[in-house]
Coordinates of C-alpha atoms in Angstrom, one line a residue:
Chain A
M1285 CA 0.0 0.0 0.0
A1286 CA 1.1 3.5 -0.8
E1287 CA 0.7 4.5 2.9
Q1288 CA 3.4 2.1 3.9
A1289 CA 5.9 3.4 1.3
R1290 CA 9.4 4.3 2.3
I1291 CA 10.4 7.9 1.4
L1292 CA 13.8 9.5 1.6
I1293 CA 14.0 13.3 2.2
A1294 CA 17.2 15.1 1.3
D1295 CA 17.3 18.7 2.4
G1296 CA 20.2 20.7 3.8
D1297 CA 18.0 22.9 5.9
A1298 CA 17.3 21.0 9.2
P1299 CA 14.1 22.7 10.3
V1300 CA 12.6 22.3 6.8
R1301 CA 13.7 18.7 6.6
R1302 CA 12.2 18.0 10.1
F1303 CA 8.9 19.6 9.0
V1304 CA 8.6 17.7 5.8
A1305 CA 9.5 14.5 7.5
A1306 CA 6.9 15.1 10.2
L1307 CA 4.3 15.9 7.5
L1308 CA 5.0 12.6 5.7
V1309 CA 5.1 10.5 8.9
H1310 CA 1.7 12.0 9.6
G1311 CA 0.7 10.9 6.2
G1312 CA 1.5 7.3 7.1
Y1313 CA 4.8 6.9 5.3
E1314 CA 8.1 5.5 6.6
V1315 CA 10.5 8.4 6.4
H1316 CA 14.3 8.6 6.3
E1317 CA 16.4 11.8 6.2
A1318 CA 19.6 12.9 4.5
A1319 CA 21.3 16.2 5.1
D1320 CA 23.6 16.3 2.1
G1321 CA 24.0 15.1 -1.5
E1322 CA 26.5 12.4 -0.7
S1323 CA 24.4 10.7 2.1
A1324 CA 21.3 11.1 -0.2
L1325 CA 23.1 9.0 -2.8
Q1326 CA 24.2 6.4 -0.2
K1327 CA 20.8 6.1 1.4
A1328 CA 19.0 5.9 -2.0
V1329 CA 21.0 2.7 -2.6
S1330 CA 21.0 1.2 0.9
L1331 CA 17.4 2.0 1.9
A1332 CA 15.9 1.5 -1.6
P1333 CA 13.1 4.0 -1.0
R1334 CA 10.0 4.3 -3.2
L1335 CA 10.5 8.0 -3.6
L1336 CA 13.2 10.6 -3.0
V1337 CA 12.1 14.1 -2.0
L1338 CA 15.1 16.2 -2.9
D1339 CA 16.2 19.8 -2.5
I1340 CA 18.4 21.4 -5.1
V1341 CA 20.5 23.4 -2.6
L1342 CA 22.4 20.7 -0.7
P1343 CA 25.8 20.7 0.9
G1344 CA 28.4 18.9 -1.2
K1345 CA 26.8 17.5 -4.3
D1346 CA 23.8 19.7 -5.3
G1347 CA 20.4 18.3 -6.2
F1348 CA 21.1 18.3 -10.0
E1349 CA 24.3 16.2 -9.4
V1350 CA 22.3 13.8 -7.2
I1351 CA 19.6 13.4 -9.9
N1352 CA 22.3 12.8 -12.5
S1353 CA 24.1 10.2 -10.4
L1354 CA 20.9 8.4 -9.5
K1355 CA 19.6 8.3 -13.1
S1356 CA 22.9 7.0 -14.4
N1357 CA 23.1 4.2 -11.9
P1358 CA 21.1 1.2 -13.0
A1359 CA 20.3 0.3 -9.3
T1360 CA 18.6 3.7 -8.8
S1361 CA 17.7 4.9 -12.3
R1362 CA 14.0 4.0 -11.7
L1363 CA 13.7 5.7 -8.3
P1364 CA 11.1 8.6 -8.7
I1365 CA 12.4 11.9 -7.6
L1366 CA 10.3 14.9 -6.5
V1367 CA 12.2 18.1 -6.3
L1368 CA 11.2 20.4 -3.4
S1369 CA 13.1 23.5 -3.7
V1370 CA 13.1 27.3 -3.1
K1371 CA 14.7 27.7 -6.5
D1372 CA 11.8 29.0 -8.6
R1373 CA 13.5 30.0 -11.8
E1374 CA 12.1 28.4 -15.0
E1375 CA 15.6 27.1 -16.0
D1376 CA 16.0 25.3 -12.7
V1377 CA 12.6 23.6 -13.0
V1378 CA 13.3 22.6 -16.6
K1379 CA 16.8 21.4 -15.9
A1380 CA 15.6 19.1 -13.0
L1381 CA 12.8 17.7 -15.1
D1382 CA 15.1 17.2 -18.1
L1383 CA 17.6 15.3 -15.8
G1384 CA 14.8 12.9 -14.9
A1385 CA 12.9 14.3 -11.9
E1386 CA 9.3 13.2 -11.8
D1387 CA 7.9 16.5 -10.4
Y1388 CA 9.0 19.9 -9.1
V1389 CA 7.4 21.7 -6.1
I1390 CA 8.5 25.2 -5.2
K1391 CA 8.9 26.2 -1.5
P1392 CA 6.8 27.6 0.1
F1393 CA 4.3 24.9 -0.7
S1394 CA 0.9 23.7 0.3
P1395 CA 1.2 20.6 2.5
R1396 CA -1.9 19.1 1.0
E1397 CA -0.7 19.7 -2.6
L1398 CA 2.7 18.1 -1.7
Q1399 CA 0.9 15.1 -0.2
A1400 CA -1.3 14.8 -3.3
R1401 CA 1.7 14.9 -5.7
I1402 CA 3.6 12.3 -3.6
R1403 CA 0.5 10.1 -3.6
K1404 CA 0.2 10.4 -7.4
I1405 CA 3.9 9.6 -8.0
L1406 CA 3.7 6.5 -5.8
E1407 CA 0.6 5.3 -7.6
R1408 CA 2.3 5.7 -11.0
S1409 CA 5.4 3.9 -9.9
R1410 CA 3.6 1.0 -8.3
Chain B
M122 CA 54.6 16.4 58.9
D123 CA 56.4 19.3 57.2
P124 CA 53.9 22.2 57.0
V125 CA 54.9 23.0 53.4
R126 CA 54.4 19.4 52.4
L127 CA 51.1 19.4 54.3
L128 CA 50.0 22.5 52.4
M129 CA 51.0 20.9 49.1
V130 CA 48.9 17.7 49.9
E131 CA 45.9 19.9 50.7
V132 CA 46.3 21.9 47.5
V133 CA 46.5 18.7 45.4
E134 CA 43.5 17.3 47.3
G135 CA 41.6 20.5 46.7
V136 CA 42.4 20.5 42.9
G137 CA 41.4 16.8 42.8
V138 CA 38.1 17.4 44.4
F139 CA 37.5 20.5 42.2
L140 CA 38.2 18.4 39.1
A141 CA 36.0 15.6 40.3
L142 CA 33.2 18.0 40.9
L143 CA 33.7 19.7 37.6
T144 CA 33.7 16.3 35.8
F145 CA 30.5 15.3 37.7
A146 CA 28.9 18.6 36.8
I147 CA 29.7 18.1 33.1
V148 CA 28.4 14.6 33.1
I149 CA 25.2 15.6 34.9
N150 CA 24.8 18.5 32.5
K151 CA 25.3 16.3 29.5
A152 CA 22.9 13.7 30.9
L153 CA 20.3 16.3 31.7
R154 CA 20.6 17.7 28.2
E155 CA 20.3 14.3 26.6
V156 CA 17.3 13.4 28.8
G157 CA 15.8 16.8 27.9
E158 CA 16.3 16.2 24.2
A159 CA 14.9 12.7 24.4
L160 CA 11.9 14.1 26.3
D161 CA 11.5 16.8 23.6
R162 CA 11.6 14.1 20.9
H163 CA 9.0 12.0 22.7
R164 CA 6.7 15.0 23.4
R165 CA 7.1 16.2 19.8
T166 CA 5.9 12.9 18.4
L167 CA 2.8 13.3 20.5
I168 CA 2.3 17.0 19.6
E169 CA 3.0 16.8 15.9
P170 CA -0.2 14.9 14.9
A171 CA -2.3 17.4 16.8
V172 CA -0.6 20.4 15.1
F173 CA -1.0 18.7 11.7
E174 CA -4.7 18.1 12.5
Y175 CA -5.0 21.8 13.2
L176 CA -3.1 22.9 10.2
G177 CA -4.9 20.7 7.8
A178 CA -8.4 21.3 9.3
A179 CA -11.0 22.9 7.0
S180 CA -13.4 23.6 9.8
S181 CA -13.8 26.9 11.6
R182 CA -13.2 25.3 14.9
P183 CA -11.6 27.8 17.4
Q184 CA -7.8 27.6 17.1
R185 CA -7.3 27.3 20.9
D186 CA -9.5 24.2 20.9
A187 CA -7.7 22.6 18.0
L188 CA -4.2 23.2 19.2
P189 CA -2.6 20.7 21.7
R190 CA -3.9 21.4 25.2
S191 CA -1.0 21.5 27.5
S192 CA 0.0 23.9 30.2
S193 CA 3.7 22.8 30.3
R194 CA 6.3 25.3 29.1
R195 CA 8.1 22.5 27.3
D196 CA 5.0 21.6 25.2
R197 CA 4.3 25.3 24.4
R198 CA 7.9 25.8 23.3
L199 CA 7.8 22.6 21.2
V200 CA 4.5 23.7 19.5
E201 CA 6.0 27.1 18.8
E202 CA 9.3 25.5 17.4
F203 CA 7.2 23.2 15.2
L204 CA 5.0 26.1 13.9
L205 CA 8.2 28.2 13.2
E206 CA 9.5 25.3 11.1
A207 CA 6.1 25.1 9.2
A208 CA 6.1 28.9 8.8
R209 CA 9.3 28.7 6.7
V210 CA 7.9 26.4 4.1
V211 CA 4.1 26.4 3.9
K212 CA 1.8 28.7 2.0
G213 CA -1.8 29.4 1.4
E214 CA -4.5 28.6 3.9
T215 CA -2.1 26.5 6.0
R216 CA 0.2 29.6 6.3
D217 CA -2.8 31.6 7.6
R218 CA -3.5 29.0 10.2
V219 CA 0.1 29.0 11.3
T220 CA -0.2 32.8 12.0
A221 CA -3.5 32.3 13.8
A222 CA -1.9 29.6 15.9
F223 CA 0.9 32.0 16.9
E224 CA -1.6 34.6 17.9
A225 CA -3.7 32.1 19.9
L226 CA -0.7 30.7 21.7
G227 CA 0.4 34.2 22.8
S228 CA 3.7 33.9 20.9
V229 CA 3.1 37.1 19.0
R230 CA 2.5 39.0 22.2
E231 CA 5.6 37.6 23.8
A232 CA 7.8 38.4 20.8
I233 CA 6.5 42.0 20.7
R234 CA 7.5 42.3 24.4
A235 CA 10.9 41.0 23.5
L236 CA 11.3 43.9 21.0
H237 CA 11.9 46.1 24.0
S238 CA 14.8 44.0 25.4
R239 CA 17.9 45.9 26.4
R240 CA 20.0 43.3 24.5
W241 CA 20.1 44.2 20.8
W242 CA 20.4 40.5 19.7
K243 CA 17.2 39.6 21.6
R244 CA 15.4 42.5 19.8
A245 CA 16.8 41.3 16.5
E246 CA 15.8 37.7 17.2
A247 CA 12.3 38.7 18.2
A248 CA 11.9 40.8 15.0
E249 CA 12.9 37.7 13.0
R250 CA 10.4 35.5 14.8
L251 CA 7.7 38.1 14.2
G252 CA 8.5 38.1 10.5
L253 CA 7.9 34.3 10.4
M254 CA 4.7 34.7 12.5
R255 CA 3.3 37.3 10.0
S256 CA 0.8 38.7 12.4
R257 CA -0.6 42.1 11.4
T258 CA -0.6 43.1 15.1
A259 CA 3.2 43.2 14.9
V260 CA 3.4 45.8 12.1
A261 CA 3.3 48.9 14.3
P262 CA 6.0 47.6 16.8
L263 CA 8.2 46.5 13.8
V264 CA 7.8 49.9 12.1
A265 CA 8.9 51.5 15.4
L266 CA 11.9 49.1 15.5
M267 CA 13.1 50.5 12.2
S268 CA 14.4 53.5 14.2
D269 CA 16.5 51.2 16.5
P270 CA 20.0 52.4 17.1
E271 CA 21.4 49.0 16.1
A272 CA 21.7 48.5 12.3
E273 CA 21.2 44.7 12.5
V274 CA 18.0 45.2 14.4
R275 CA 16.7 47.7 11.9
I276 CA 17.4 45.4 9.0
R277 CA 15.7 42.4 10.7
A278 CA 12.7 44.6 11.4
A279 CA 12.7 45.6 7.7
R280 CA 12.9 41.9 6.6
A281 CA 10.1 41.0 9.1
L282 CA 7.9 43.8 7.6
G283 CA 8.7 42.5 4.2
L284 CA 7.4 39.0 5.3
V285 CA 4.3 40.4 7.0
R286 CA 3.4 42.3 3.8
G287 CA 0.3 44.5 3.5
S288 CA 0.4 48.2 2.7
T289 CA 1.1 49.3 6.2
S290 CA 4.2 47.3 6.4
I291 CA 5.5 48.0 2.9
R292 CA 5.1 51.8 3.1
P293 CA 7.9 52.3 5.7
L294 CA 10.2 50.0 3.6
V295 CA 9.6 52.3 0.6
S296 CA 10.4 55.3 2.8
A297 CA 13.6 53.5 3.9
L298 CA 14.9 53.6 0.3
A299 CA 15.1 57.4 0.8
D300 CA 17.3 57.3 3.9
P301 CA 20.7 56.1 2.8
S302 CA 22.3 57.4 6.0
R303 CA 20.5 54.8 8.1
W304 CA 20.0 52.0 5.6
S305 CA 21.8 50.1 2.9
A306 CA 19.5 50.9 0.0
I307 CA 20.6 47.6 -1.6
R308 CA 19.4 45.5 1.3
V309 CA 16.1 47.4 1.5
A310 CA 15.7 47.0 -2.3
E311 CA 16.2 43.3 -1.9
I312 CA 13.5 43.0 0.7
L313 CA 11.1 44.9 -1.5
I314 CA 12.0 42.6 -4.5
N315 CA 11.2 39.6 -2.3
V316 CA 7.9 41.2 -1.3
G317 CA 7.1 41.1 -5.0
V318 CA 3.9 42.4 -6.7
E319 CA 2.4 43.5 -3.4
A320 CA 5.1 46.2 -3.2
V321 CA 4.3 47.7 -6.7
D322 CA 1.4 49.9 -5.8
E323 CA 3.2 51.5 -2.8
L324 CA 6.3 52.1 -4.9
L325 CA 4.2 53.7 -7.7
V326 CA 2.3 55.9 -5.2
A327 CA 5.4 57.0 -3.4
Y328 CA 7.7 57.4 -6.5
E329 CA 7.2 61.2 -7.1
T330 CA 7.8 62.0 -3.4
L331 CA 11.2 60.2 -3.3
P332 CA 14.6 61.8 -3.7
L333 CA 16.7 61.0 -6.8
N334 CA 18.7 58.1 -5.3
A335 CA 15.5 56.4 -4.0
R336 CA 13.7 56.9 -7.3
V337 CA 16.6 55.1 -9.0
S338 CA 16.3 52.3 -6.5
A339 CA 12.5 52.2 -6.8
L340 CA 12.8 51.8 -10.6
D341 CA 15.3 49.0 -10.1
V342 CA 13.0 47.2 -7.7
L343 CA 10.0 47.7 -10.0
G344 CA 12.0 46.3 -13.0
R345 CA 13.1 43.3 -11.0
I346 CA 9.6 42.6 -9.7
R347 CA 8.6 42.6 -13.5
S348 CA 5.1 44.0 -12.9
L349 CA 3.4 45.3 -16.0
R350 CA 1.7 47.9 -13.8
A351 CA 5.1 49.7 -13.7
V352 CA 5.4 50.0 -17.5
G353 CA 3.6 53.4 -17.6
L354 CA 5.9 55.0 -15.1
M355 CA 9.0 53.5 -16.7
K356 CA 8.0 54.8 -20.1
Q357 CA 7.4 58.3 -18.6
C358 CA 10.8 58.1 -16.9
L359 CA 12.5 57.6 -20.3
S360 CA 12.0 61.4 -20.7
D361 CA 13.2 62.3 -17.2
A362 CA 15.7 65.1 -16.8
H363 CA 18.2 62.9 -15.0
P364 CA 20.1 60.4 -17.1
D365 CA 20.4 57.9 -14.2
I366 CA 16.6 57.7 -14.1
R367 CA 16.3 57.3 -17.9
A368 CA 19.0 54.6 -17.8
R369 CA 17.3 52.7 -15.0
A370 CA 13.9 53.0 -16.7
A371 CA 15.3 51.6 -19.9
H372 CA 16.8 48.7 -18.0
G373 CA 13.6 48.1 -16.1
L374 CA 11.6 47.9 -19.3
G375 CA 13.9 45.2 -20.6
L376 CA 13.4 43.2 -17.4
I377 CA 9.6 43.5 -17.6
G378 CA 9.7 42.5 -21.2
D379 CA 6.5 44.1 -22.5
P380 CA 6.9 43.9 -26.3
G381 CA 4.8 47.1 -26.7
T382 CA 7.7 49.2 -25.2
A383 CA 10.1 48.4 -28.1
P384 CA 9.3 51.7 -29.9
D385 CA 10.1 53.7 -26.7
L386 CA 13.4 51.8 -26.3
I387 CA 14.3 52.3 -29.9
R388 CA 13.8 56.1 -29.4
A389 CA 15.9 55.8 -26.2
L390 CA 18.8 54.6 -28.4
R391 CA 19.1 58.2 -29.5
D392 CA 19.3 59.6 -26.0
T393 CA 21.9 62.4 -25.5
E394 CA 23.6 60.4 -22.7
W395 CA 25.3 57.1 -23.2
P396 CA 24.0 55.2 -20.1
P397 CA 20.3 55.3 -21.3
R398 CA 21.5 54.4 -24.8
A399 CA 23.4 51.4 -23.5
M400 CA 20.5 50.2 -21.3
A401 CA 18.0 50.7 -24.1
A402 CA 20.2 48.5 -26.4
K403 CA 20.4 45.8 -23.7
S404 CA 16.7 45.8 -23.2
L405 CA 15.9 45.6 -26.9
G406 CA 18.0 42.4 -26.9
R407 CA 15.7 41.1 -24.2
L408 CA 12.5 42.1 -26.1
R409 CA 13.8 40.4 -29.3
D410 CA 11.7 42.6 -31.5
P411 CA 13.0 42.3 -35.1
A412 CA 12.0 46.0 -35.7
A413 CA 15.0 46.9 -33.4
I414 CA 17.6 45.3 -35.8
G415 CA 18.0 48.5 -37.9
P416 CA 18.4 50.9 -35.0
L417 CA 20.7 48.5 -33.2
R418 CA 22.9 48.3 -36.3
E419 CA 23.1 52.1 -36.1
S420 CA 24.0 51.9 -32.4
M421 CA 27.0 49.6 -33.3
R422 CA 28.6 52.9 -34.5
D423 CA 28.0 54.7 -31.2
R424 CA 30.8 56.8 -29.6
Q425 CA 30.6 54.7 -26.4
W426 CA 32.0 51.1 -26.1
W427 CA 29.1 50.0 -23.8
V428 CA 26.5 51.1 -26.3
R429 CA 28.3 49.3 -29.1
Y430 CA 28.7 46.2 -26.9
N431 CA 25.1 46.0 -25.7
S432 CA 23.9 46.7 -29.3
G433 CA 26.0 43.8 -30.6
E434 CA 24.9 41.5 -27.8
A435 CA 21.3 42.5 -28.5
L436 CA 21.7 41.7 -32.2
R437 CA 23.1 38.3 -31.3
A438 CA 20.1 37.7 -29.0
L439 CA 17.8 38.5 -32.0
G440 CA 18.5 35.2 -33.6
P441 CA 19.4 34.5 -37.3
E442 CA 18.3 37.9 -38.5
G443 CA 20.4 39.6 -35.8
L444 CA 23.4 37.5 -36.7
E445 CA 22.9 38.3 -40.3
A446 CA 23.1 42.0 -39.4
L447 CA 26.3 41.4 -37.4
I448 CA 27.9 39.6 -40.3
D449 CA 26.8 42.5 -42.5
M450 CA 28.4 44.9 -40.1
L451 CA 31.8 43.3 -40.9
S452 CA 31.7 45.4 -44.1
S453 CA 30.8 48.6 -42.2
D454 CA 32.8 51.8 -43.0
D455 CA 33.1 52.3 -39.3
P456 CA 36.1 50.4 -37.8
Y457 CA 34.7 50.4 -34.3
A458 CA 31.4 48.8 -35.5
R459 CA 33.4 46.2 -37.5
H460 CA 35.5 45.3 -34.5
M461 CA 32.5 45.0 -32.2
A462 CA 30.8 42.8 -34.9
V463 CA 33.8 40.5 -34.9
A464 CA 33.9 40.4 -31.1
Q465 CA 30.2 39.5 -31.0
L466 CA 30.5 36.9 -33.7
E467 CA 33.4 35.4 -31.8
E468 CA 31.4 35.3 -28.6
G469 CA 28.5 33.8 -30.4
R470 CA 30.9 31.1 -31.8
V471 CA 29.7 32.0 -35.3
I472 CA 33.3 32.4 -36.4
D473 CA 34.1 28.9 -35.2
H474 CA 31.1 27.6 -37.1
F475 CA 32.4 29.1 -40.4
V476 CA 36.0 28.2 -39.7
A477 CA 34.9 24.5 -39.3
D478 CA 33.2 24.8 -42.7
L479 CA 36.6 25.6 -44.4
T480 CA 37.2 21.8 -44.7
S481 CA 33.6 20.9 -45.6
N482 CA 33.0 18.5 -48.4
D483 CA 30.2 20.9 -49.6
A484 CA 31.9 23.3 -52.0
G485 CA 29.1 25.9 -51.4
K486 CA 29.7 25.9 -47.6
R487 CA 33.5 26.0 -48.2
A488 CA 33.1 29.1 -50.4
A489 CA 30.8 30.8 -48.0
A490 CA 33.3 30.1 -45.2
I491 CA 36.1 31.6 -47.2
R492 CA 34.1 34.7 -48.0
F493 CA 33.2 35.0 -44.3
V494 CA 36.8 34.7 -43.1
D495 CA 37.8 37.2 -45.7
K496 CA 35.3 39.7 -44.2
V497 CA 36.7 39.0 -40.7
T498 CA 40.2 39.6 -42.0
A499 CA 39.2 42.8 -43.7
A500 CA 37.6 43.9 -40.4
A501 CA 41.2 44.1 -39.2
R502 CA 40.5 42.2 -36.0
I503 CA 41.9 38.7 -36.6
D504 CA 43.6 37.8 -33.2
D505 CA 41.3 34.9 -32.6
T506 CA 41.3 33.7 -36.2
T507 CA 45.1 33.9 -36.2
R508 CA 45.1 31.7 -33.0
Q509 CA 42.8 29.3 -34.7
A510 CA 45.1 29.2 -37.7
A511 CA 48.0 28.1 -35.4
R512 CA 46.1 25.9 -33.0
S513 CA 43.1 24.4 -34.6
A514 CA 42.8 20.6 -34.0
Q515 CA 42.2 20.0 -37.7
E516 CA 45.2 20.3 -40.0
G517 CA 42.9 21.2 -42.9
V518 CA 41.5 24.2 -41.0
R519 CA 44.9 25.4 -40.0
H520 CA 46.1 25.2 -43.5
A521 CA 43.1 26.9 -45.1
L522 CA 43.1 29.7 -42.5
S523 CA 46.8 30.3 -42.9
N524 CA 46.3 30.7 -46.6
I525 CA 43.5 33.2 -46.2
L526 CA 45.3 35.2 -43.6
K527 CA 48.4 35.5 -45.7
T528 CA 46.4 37.2 -48.5
P529 CA 43.9 39.3 -46.7
S530 CA 41.2 41.1 -48.7
P531 CA 41.4 44.8 -49.0
A532 CA 39.9 46.8 -46.1
P533 CA 36.6 48.6 -46.8
A534 CA 36.8 51.9 -48.6
S535 CA 36.9 54.2 -45.6
S536 CA 40.0 55.0 -43.7
P537 CA 40.1 53.3 -40.2
G538 CA 40.3 56.6 -38.4
K539 CA 37.2 58.1 -40.0
G540 CA 34.7 59.4 -37.5
D541 CA 36.7 58.1 -34.5
G542 CA 37.3 61.3 -32.7
G543 CA 36.5 61.0 -29.0
R544 CA 35.5 57.3 -29.1
S545 CA 36.1 55.2 -26.0

């Protein structure tokens, strides 16, 4: 069931990461956190989540590099990625989608909308 | 026992006891902190669902009833911390409920009280919290805080007002643009840019009352917000008596990108001062109106390097027709226009494209490439082409280029110095 799905959140901003994690736990998901690009890549492999919620601004490897690495690795190439970022420029959104992100949500966001988008991605990737 | 020795033993014992007590205190402190953190985590897991229930609720149930009921200071702090985390990332109806929760919990009242603290960092921190809480009741105290003697407190108050929004909070920010002695205009401008379209009306209303430096900043902010509502003022400012205003207005029109302003910007290419001409050229590149190609070609002959550069860049941005105009400028009788055309064609990698065609199997392409390189050579700015002739990865290109450069075509009819007096 989608409600049991494991989700990895990679966000360099601890309060934001905590809030999004709490929101998804409240939504019934199993949530894991990564504070930087490198640990996001490691956890994406070791935890095999159903979805990665990824910020673009990350310490070390940025979100674009993380998407690139995940999509070029056969073990993680099918992992759906939802970008959740404060970067709202058209070129950033297009770049993330072109690299293979499933969806792009700009901060600040509506919690209900984020949950709906996550639900849809998980349904599609089932 | 020897009294000296006795004293030494007592000193050692004393130090030992002190160190033992210190270690004990550190251990206890650490343990208490860890217990406190564990308790926080535990309480938070109990509080979070209730706060989410409240944030996600669609009913008009009183906030106080919906929020977790607890009289402990720990729980109140945790709820406030959690709401502050939410305040950073949520929007819409949920954001309004966060603000209502802060008001119901008394957090806004408490932060307003902290604005009167004697310690400046506490005032600054309280201002920042009030910005996240976005309560309208904080506007008046934050406006008052903009006269704080501490610069950091003033700027945090300004940022907080920018987050609270609404005309009563934006008006003092617009006024702050006019007071460079107490404010960094750049920081205030950034705050207003972040406010976005909500700041436009206040800026438009206040514009005429602002001094020159603030009017320049206001035009910059309006341009960066990119509101079409500012187009009328910007167009009017193209005829202002002050060149800085005209230049900033021309720049702003390019940022806004209203295609209807192309004729105004084309007229601004003939301004008596070079900054408005340069900005008009840059903006025409952003608008990409083909009608600007002719006037931009003319501006490639301008007395000022920046005008020529922006005109060339604008032509490049205009696509194939603009590039065609730049290639045509290689035959201009004006050496400065020719040089700028070469520079722009280099930057746009058009020269590379033609040079690569020198070894094409297609005879037509080869001939076109030779004609093009001939034009570049005749434009008398062949540094890059000479470098390519020496270093190109393809032997055929090196050879073909060397041959052309050894026998350059005659320069256009005019003498290179014609009309150059006073050019930068």
